[in-house]
């Protein structure tokens, strides 16, 4: 039964103490959603207080909506802590090939915590003041060095802006270049950015892909005033934009006065050693975006962008403070200048390369279909063998506890129903899990049987 | 001269080591903007390396724009760390009566650092995941308790949303209720919110004040679909909205389908003991906003809002993560549930009350004019004696090193030029500084002389 220490000599009344303890237990998930609370009489006896004390505490929880009284049954908790399991009829996901997964287990937590403790101990006065709206000068200097070393990008610290996630930065961009522009987006493309643009009041124009990149003729035809692209690793096809298409895109920007939003996400995770230069720096109409959600951890909420110089004065005028707390800024600065970030990225690249290899081998061994070439990023595109369309493949997989998505899930225009392309994210599982997951997929789709029958 | 330790046995080349050391010194402000670097020959001799090593390191700083070479003179740092003083012809500000000031000196840094260390040590997996877009359930529970205890507001944890500053929250609100609405704002009013609304693509309608609150008839006439108000303590007049006007405002919302954005900033700092209930909770068309910028510190970037239930599904659909890092969320939760926040607020209230008293007494003693009654917030409105208009009073003050703002600085409509009302923020100085600052003001305005002459 729920229990807590009540102190009759405390300044707080017994009812207040009990109420706080119950509230705390609910918040901490010790009393779980749907759990029945002990009856007033029981709890009163157990804690040695009057039933009216318990009644008053229960009444307050009830009023707040943390519990509800069910007739002839008692009081039940109606508050669910996130992360706690939800009762549901669907099969449990055992192998998650979702594209959003990343491996947070390998985040160098001890190092990060150590640097944050150092930051706390340094107790610089800047930690409490609003600071530069772009992020601290020291961090921007570190970021500019990082961009140069990792991506060959020359971006002056002055032009860099740190923000609490890509959402915040894209909102800023809308305010800077005008949300009355029509925003072209890749189709298929990254749904979250589409949503952010729409939520920000912009109109969007889906532009089909051609040769793995946004179709330039269609882009001209759309009349767009800005385009959001993922040239280093198109989401979700994984294709890389070739040099001719990059040049054409830059011409489009110059001729139409349009802006290019270059999202360089996952560019750190290339497995073939090549490092294609970003578009940023080649034209004043490119806004470069990147995030630490995948290189570090999503919970840290840190993304950054490099703004063309002409947009800086307006940015500085618009903002009074940076959306990332000073503690995180300084910790990240220490993390970069200490070389920890690059070491971590190198380690993860090796790890992810091995996972991709396991994915390739497993997909081959299980005869799942044709895996598109994939040299970068954390998911691969599979064209399934057999005749079943992707929709059916996904639901068959779900029955075996495998989660994956269709390529068509990221498209705005309806694809033809026979499309058999699915995405396999491999960042969230180790090699053994990947192999086991693909075997489960083979069972679900019946491919192993087919292959075995042929032998 | 600049110096650093170079290790010939290190894996890094001497040039890389020197370059990193120089870069670090510039970032940390040890080499300041405009400072001349030693000549190549000098530094090479000093550090015992070849001039070509220094030349290569200097060359890279130059390329990055961190230094510039001036013909026949040498290399100069061209990077300024924020916060470092700028050379300027204006008199130095010795007494800052700005309205934005808060006292970060009394922020319980040790407690906050201790709780953050605890958070780091707990190493919960939630720290790295994106979590609930509203903020963690535990923190929202703590916030709901805080609102109840401090402001008598009943807001279910489900309806609370934490964000990285008021800017982020107002952007969210625009996306939620539609930026095509016309947003009425108080005039005079809070300029930052006007800017955020405009940057977010909304149109705004300045509505004059009547009896210290937005004029309801003018509000109806404006055709606005939303109104931003500061009822507990109007910015910048400091007036409190009376019950009749609150009721009229709620009627307006119900009749027109408009939304009320209730900014409850500074409501924690009431000095008369009265605690006017917020409008939130009395109607489903009120969106309640508050911030920890002033109760804690601006660098922490934490604001929150209570959304009406009908807006929640759309909010959750729109957002994938909360803009405040999980570390700060958990630290704040510990800070609230441990009672530290309320203790801090109580301490600051006492402190600020004493400062307000010093301001009242000083303004009286120096015969500066009539100080409007002020029972809440961190600034007071002064109607200066004499005939000089506020514009002149502000520039006279600046010459004595006193910074203050005109009431008219916060107005969109031109006020008449004879207006003599200025604002005196008292949060950033202690009593002695306030007294000295007011004496300087009296010298600047010549009021002491006048008063003394009368004796």
Coordinates of C-alpha atoms in Angstrom, one line a residue, chain B residues 99 187-189 191 194 209 234-238 372 379-383 390-391 394 404-413 415 419-424:
Chain B
X99 CA 13.0 48.4 -16.7
X187 CA -0.5 51.1 -26.2
X188 CA 1.8 52.0 -24.4
X189 CA 2.8 48.3 -24.0
X191 CA 7.6 46.4 -27.3
X194 CA 4.8 43.6 -30.5
X209 CA -5.4 52.4 -22.3
X234 CA 0.3 46.7 -16.9
X235 CA 3.6 47.3 -18.8
X236 CA 4.7 50.1 -18.6
X237 CA 2.3 52.0 -16.5
X238 CA 2.2 49.5 -13.7
X372 CA 2.8 57.0 -9.1
X379 CA 9.8 49.6 -11.8
X380 CA 7.8 52.7 -10.9
X381 CA 6.4 55.5 -13.0
X382 CA 7.6 59.1 -12.2
X383 CA 5.9 62.2 -13.3
X390 CA 10.8 63.5 -20.8
X391 CA 13.1 63.5 -23.8
X394 CA 16.5 61.4 -20.3
X404 CA 16.2 55.7 -17.6
X405 CA 13.4 55.5 -20.2
X406 CA 10.5 57.6 -21.1
X407 CA 7.0 56.2 -20.8
X408 CA 6.5 57.3 -24.4
X409 CA 9.3 55.0 -25.5
X410 CA 6.8 52.1 -25.1
X411 CA 4.0 53.9 -27.0
X412 CA 3.2 53.4 -30.7
X413 CA 1.0 56.5 -31.0
X415 CA 2.4 61.2 -27.2
X419 CA 4.8 64.5 -21.5
X420 CA 7.1 64.3 -18.4
X421 CA 6.7 60.7 -17.4
X422 CA 9.7 58.5 -17.1
X423 CA 10.1 54.9 -15.7
X424 CA 12.5 54.0 -12.9

